[in-house]
Amino acid sequence: MILPARKPLEAHGRPLRGLVISLNSPVVALESLPSGPASAAIAVHECGATLCVRSLRTGQVTFFTTGEDLADDRRVAQDAALSFAESMGFLFDDDVVEARGDAGIEEAARLWRELCGDRLGFAEPPELEVPKGLPAAPGVTPNPALVLSKFRLQAVGVP
């Protein structure tokens, strides 16, 4: 069973047994996140799996973990988390740990922190600057380097 959770099954610092990262960013509608595009990652722990879903608009994160019924078999826990995430529209790449061997364990931990954190001291996404001449939606401030528009040069003052 997959359950909503406040945090991952294991705190960061514990070695991950596996990590799969979403290849796409489907629009998701969850109670704990604003509707919109999201990314996801599934961390496989010693005692189960954690699905992290991050809103691409706000950077908010929500977690889902496997229940005690799946704690005995990591592969079954990973498959359950994959099925649950795929039902939301996510597609996943190969397991980072499996693909890279021992080097993959450190890489997986780094990627997990970058993508999802674990609400135990990870920094929030950086604030973006509002370029002059661009209106900003409430709570959203675009970075001129990331604005994909033919008008971006005018917005940052380039003739």
mmCIF file of C-alpha atoms in Angstrom:
data_model
loop_
_atom_site.group_PDB
_atom_site.id
_atom_site.type_symbol
_atom_site.label_atom_id
_atom_site.label_comp_id
_atom_site.label_asym_id
_atom_site.label_seq_id
_atom_site.Cartn_x
_atom_site.Cartn_y
_atom_site.Cartn_z
ATOM 1 C CA MET A 1 0.000 0.000 0.000
ATOM 2 C CA ILE A 2 1.191 3.556 -0.792
ATOM 3 C CA LEU A 3 0.406 6.215 1.814
ATOM 4 C CA PRO A 4 0.822 10.008 1.997
ATOM 5 C CA ALA A 5 3.717 10.926 4.295
ATOM 6 C CA ARG A 6 5.297 14.000 5.894
ATOM 7 C CA LYS A 7 8.827 12.807 5.136
ATOM 8 C CA PRO A 8 10.725 9.934 3.490
ATOM 9 C CA LEU A 9 10.932 6.555 5.196
ATOM 10 C CA GLU A 10 14.587 7.162 6.070
ATOM 11 C CA ALA A 11 16.352 10.439 6.815
ATOM 12 C CA HIS A 12 19.033 11.656 4.434
ATOM 13 C CA GLY A 13 22.471 10.338 5.166
ATOM 14 C CA ARG A 14 21.345 6.716 5.035
ATOM 15 C CA PRO A 15 22.474 4.990 1.829
ATOM 16 C CA LEU A 16 19.784 4.585 -0.788
ATOM 17 C CA ARG A 17 19.310 1.118 -2.238
ATOM 18 C CA GLY A 18 17.895 2.543 -5.449
ATOM 19 C CA LEU A 19 16.699 5.743 -7.102
ATOM 20 C CA VAL A 20 14.595 6.234 -10.193
ATOM 21 C CA ILE A 21 13.914 9.702 -11.582
ATOM 22 C CA SER A 22 11.013 10.811 -13.746
ATOM 23 C CA LEU A 23 11.767 11.546 -17.372
ATOM 24 C CA ASN A 24 8.738 13.774 -17.840
ATOM 25 C CA SER A 25 6.764 16.465 -16.025
ATOM 26 C CA PRO A 26 3.052 15.678 -16.249
ATOM 27 C CA VAL A 27 0.401 17.981 -14.848
ATOM 28 C CA VAL A 28 -0.700 16.558 -11.503
ATOM 29 C CA ALA A 29 -3.566 17.478 -9.213
ATOM 30 C CA LEU A 30 -2.886 16.499 -5.611
ATOM 31 C CA GLU A 31 -4.406 17.924 -2.441
ATOM 32 C CA SER A 32 -0.953 18.647 -1.050
ATOM 33 C CA LEU A 33 0.373 20.474 -4.156
ATOM 34 C CA PRO A 34 -0.954 23.155 -6.475
ATOM 35 C CA SER A 35 -2.184 21.736 -9.787
ATOM 36 C CA GLY A 36 0.457 21.933 -12.458
ATOM 37 C CA PRO A 37 3.547 20.269 -13.883
ATOM 38 C CA ALA A 38 5.628 18.212 -11.481
ATOM 39 C CA SER A 39 8.713 16.046 -11.339
ATOM 40 C CA ALA A 40 9.118 12.868 -9.320
ATOM 41 C CA ALA A 41 11.702 10.513 -7.915
ATOM 42 C CA ILE A 42 11.433 7.212 -6.083
ATOM 43 C CA ALA A 43 14.027 6.359 -3.445
ATOM 44 C CA VAL A 44 14.351 2.744 -2.407
ATOM 45 C CA HIS A 45 15.314 2.387 1.258
ATOM 46 C CA GLU A 46 16.177 -0.622 3.365
ATOM 47 C CA CYS A 47 12.584 -0.752 4.642
ATOM 48 C CA GLY A 48 10.536 0.251 1.579
ATOM 49 C CA ALA A 49 10.263 3.087 -0.924
ATOM 50 C CA THR A 50 9.463 6.811 -0.934
ATOM 51 C CA LEU A 51 7.893 8.674 -3.841
ATOM 52 C CA CYS A 52 8.681 12.375 -3.921
ATOM 53 C CA VAL A 53 6.574 14.667 -6.128
ATOM 54 C CA ARG A 54 7.807 18.261 -6.593
ATOM 55 C CA SER A 55 5.726 21.063 -8.069
ATOM 56 C CA LEU A 56 7.749 22.755 -10.802
ATOM 57 C CA ARG A 57 5.884 26.028 -10.246
ATOM 58 C CA THR A 58 6.353 26.414 -6.509
ATOM 59 C CA GLY A 59 9.037 23.914 -5.552
ATOM 60 C CA GLN A 60 6.708 22.405 -2.958
ATOM 61 C CA VAL A 61 7.303 18.743 -2.222
ATOM 62 C CA THR A 62 4.993 15.978 -1.118
ATOM 63 C CA PHE A 63 5.913 12.430 -0.184
ATOM 64 C CA PHE A 64 4.245 9.043 -0.431
ATOM 65 C CA THR A 65 5.719 5.967 1.235
ATOM 66 C CA THR A 66 5.113 2.261 1.113
ATOM 67 C CA GLY A 67 3.276 0.750 4.052
ATOM 68 C CA GLU A 68 4.515 -1.852 6.475
ATOM 69 C CA ASP A 69 3.027 -4.560 4.269
ATOM 70 C CA LEU A 70 5.801 -3.876 1.715
ATOM 71 C CA ALA A 71 8.691 -3.360 4.165
ATOM 72 C CA ASP A 72 10.099 -6.870 3.712
ATOM 73 C CA ASP A 73 10.814 -6.745 -0.030
ATOM 74 C CA ARG A 74 12.493 -3.669 -1.550
ATOM 75 C CA ARG A 75 11.769 -4.765 -5.137
ATOM 76 C CA VAL A 76 8.051 -5.128 -4.459
ATOM 77 C CA ALA A 77 8.052 -1.772 -2.647
ATOM 78 C CA GLN A 78 9.796 -0.113 -5.617
ATOM 79 C CA ASP A 79 7.347 -1.692 -8.084
ATOM 80 C CA ALA A 80 4.383 -0.511 -5.992
ATOM 81 C CA ALA A 81 5.764 3.052 -5.872
ATOM 82 C CA LEU A 82 6.472 2.952 -9.623
ATOM 83 C CA SER A 83 2.934 1.799 -10.400
ATOM 84 C CA PHE A 84 1.475 4.502 -8.166
ATOM 85 C CA ALA A 85 3.607 7.240 -9.774
ATOM 86 C CA GLU A 86 2.928 5.953 -13.290
ATOM 87 C CA SER A 87 -0.807 6.206 -12.555
ATOM 88 C CA MET A 88 -0.199 9.969 -12.151
ATOM 89 C CA GLY A 89 1.456 10.084 -15.572
ATOM 90 C CA PHE A 90 5.146 9.870 -14.666
ATOM 91 C CA LEU A 91 7.621 7.846 -16.745
ATOM 92 C CA PHE A 92 10.880 6.743 -15.146
ATOM 93 C CA ASP A 93 14.485 6.196 -16.158
ATOM 94 C CA ASP A 94 16.646 3.259 -15.041
ATOM 95 C CA ASP A 95 17.713 2.894 -11.425
ATOM 96 C CA VAL A 96 20.720 5.169 -10.753
ATOM 97 C CA VAL A 97 22.234 2.817 -8.163
ATOM 98 C CA GLU A 98 21.776 -0.290 -10.281
ATOM 99 C CA ALA A 99 23.200 1.386 -13.392
ATOM 100 C CA ARG A 100 26.310 2.806 -11.687
ATOM 101 C CA GLY A 101 27.124 0.229 -9.018
ATOM 102 C CA ASP A 102 28.830 1.498 -5.856
ATOM 103 C CA ALA A 103 29.412 4.947 -7.386
ATOM 104 C CA GLY A 104 25.670 5.132 -7.920
ATOM 105 C CA ILE A 105 24.952 5.175 -4.173
ATOM 106 C CA GLU A 106 26.619 8.573 -3.684
ATOM 107 C CA GLU A 107 25.174 9.862 -6.957
ATOM 108 C CA ALA A 108 21.694 8.730 -5.888
ATOM 109 C CA ALA A 109 21.959 10.512 -2.533
ATOM 110 C CA ARG A 110 23.068 13.732 -4.249
ATOM 111 C CA LEU A 111 20.262 13.550 -6.816
ATOM 112 C CA TRP A 112 17.669 12.771 -4.125
ATOM 113 C CA ARG A 113 18.728 15.868 -2.157
ATOM 114 C CA GLU A 114 18.693 18.047 -5.289
ATOM 115 C CA LEU A 115 15.337 16.820 -6.543
ATOM 116 C CA CYS A 116 13.374 16.349 -3.371
ATOM 117 C CA GLY A 117 15.321 17.042 -0.227
ATOM 118 C CA ASP A 118 13.756 15.543 2.818
ATOM 119 C CA ARG A 119 12.566 18.603 4.737
ATOM 120 C CA LEU A 120 15.405 18.133 7.174
ATOM 121 C CA GLY A 121 17.543 21.168 6.470
ATOM 122 C CA PHE A 122 17.656 21.371 2.686
ATOM 123 C CA ALA A 123 17.484 24.835 1.220
ATOM 124 C CA GLU A 124 14.402 26.111 -0.524
ATOM 125 C CA PRO A 125 14.640 26.911 -4.243
ATOM 126 C CA PRO A 126 16.407 30.247 -4.845
ATOM 127 C CA GLU A 127 14.338 33.390 -5.273
ATOM 128 C CA LEU A 128 14.148 34.569 -8.869
ATOM 129 C CA GLU A 129 14.534 38.189 -9.898
ATOM 130 C CA VAL A 130 11.767 40.101 -11.687
ATOM 131 C CA PRO A 131 13.169 41.809 -14.774
ATOM 132 C CA LYS A 132 12.083 45.410 -15.351
ATOM 133 C CA GLY A 133 9.088 45.702 -17.628
ATOM 134 C CA LEU A 134 7.780 42.196 -16.947
ATOM 135 C CA PRO A 135 4.677 41.818 -14.809
ATOM 136 C CA ALA A 136 4.955 39.048 -12.246
ATOM 137 C CA ALA A 137 2.181 36.745 -11.170
ATOM 138 C CA PRO A 138 1.603 36.701 -7.405
ATOM 139 C CA GLY A 139 4.347 34.622 -5.812
ATOM 140 C CA VAL A 140 6.175 34.060 -9.120
ATOM 141 C CA THR A 141 9.173 36.098 -10.225
ATOM 142 C CA PRO A 142 10.683 35.111 -13.590
ATOM 143 C CA ASN A 143 14.401 35.063 -14.250
ATOM 144 C CA PRO A 144 15.178 36.900 -17.541
ATOM 145 C CA ALA A 145 17.644 34.195 -18.536
ATOM 146 C CA LEU A 146 14.850 31.635 -18.309
ATOM 147 C CA VAL A 147 12.072 33.602 -19.995
ATOM 148 C CA LEU A 148 11.280 31.885 -23.277
ATOM 149 C CA SER A 149 9.891 34.690 -25.335
ATOM 150 C CA LYS A 150 10.836 36.702 -28.376
ATOM 151 C CA PHE A 151 10.295 39.748 -26.150
ATOM 152 C CA ARG A 152 12.887 38.790 -23.517
ATOM 153 C CA LEU A 153 15.570 41.017 -25.043
ATOM 154 C CA GLN A 154 13.282 44.039 -24.702
ATOM 155 C CA ALA A 155 12.411 43.051 -21.150
ATOM 156 C CA VAL A 156 16.020 43.086 -19.983
ATOM 157 C CA GLY A 157 16.891 46.282 -21.850
ATOM 158 C CA VAL A 158 18.789 44.909 -24.835
ATOM 159 C CA PRO A 159 18.162 47.019 -27.963
#
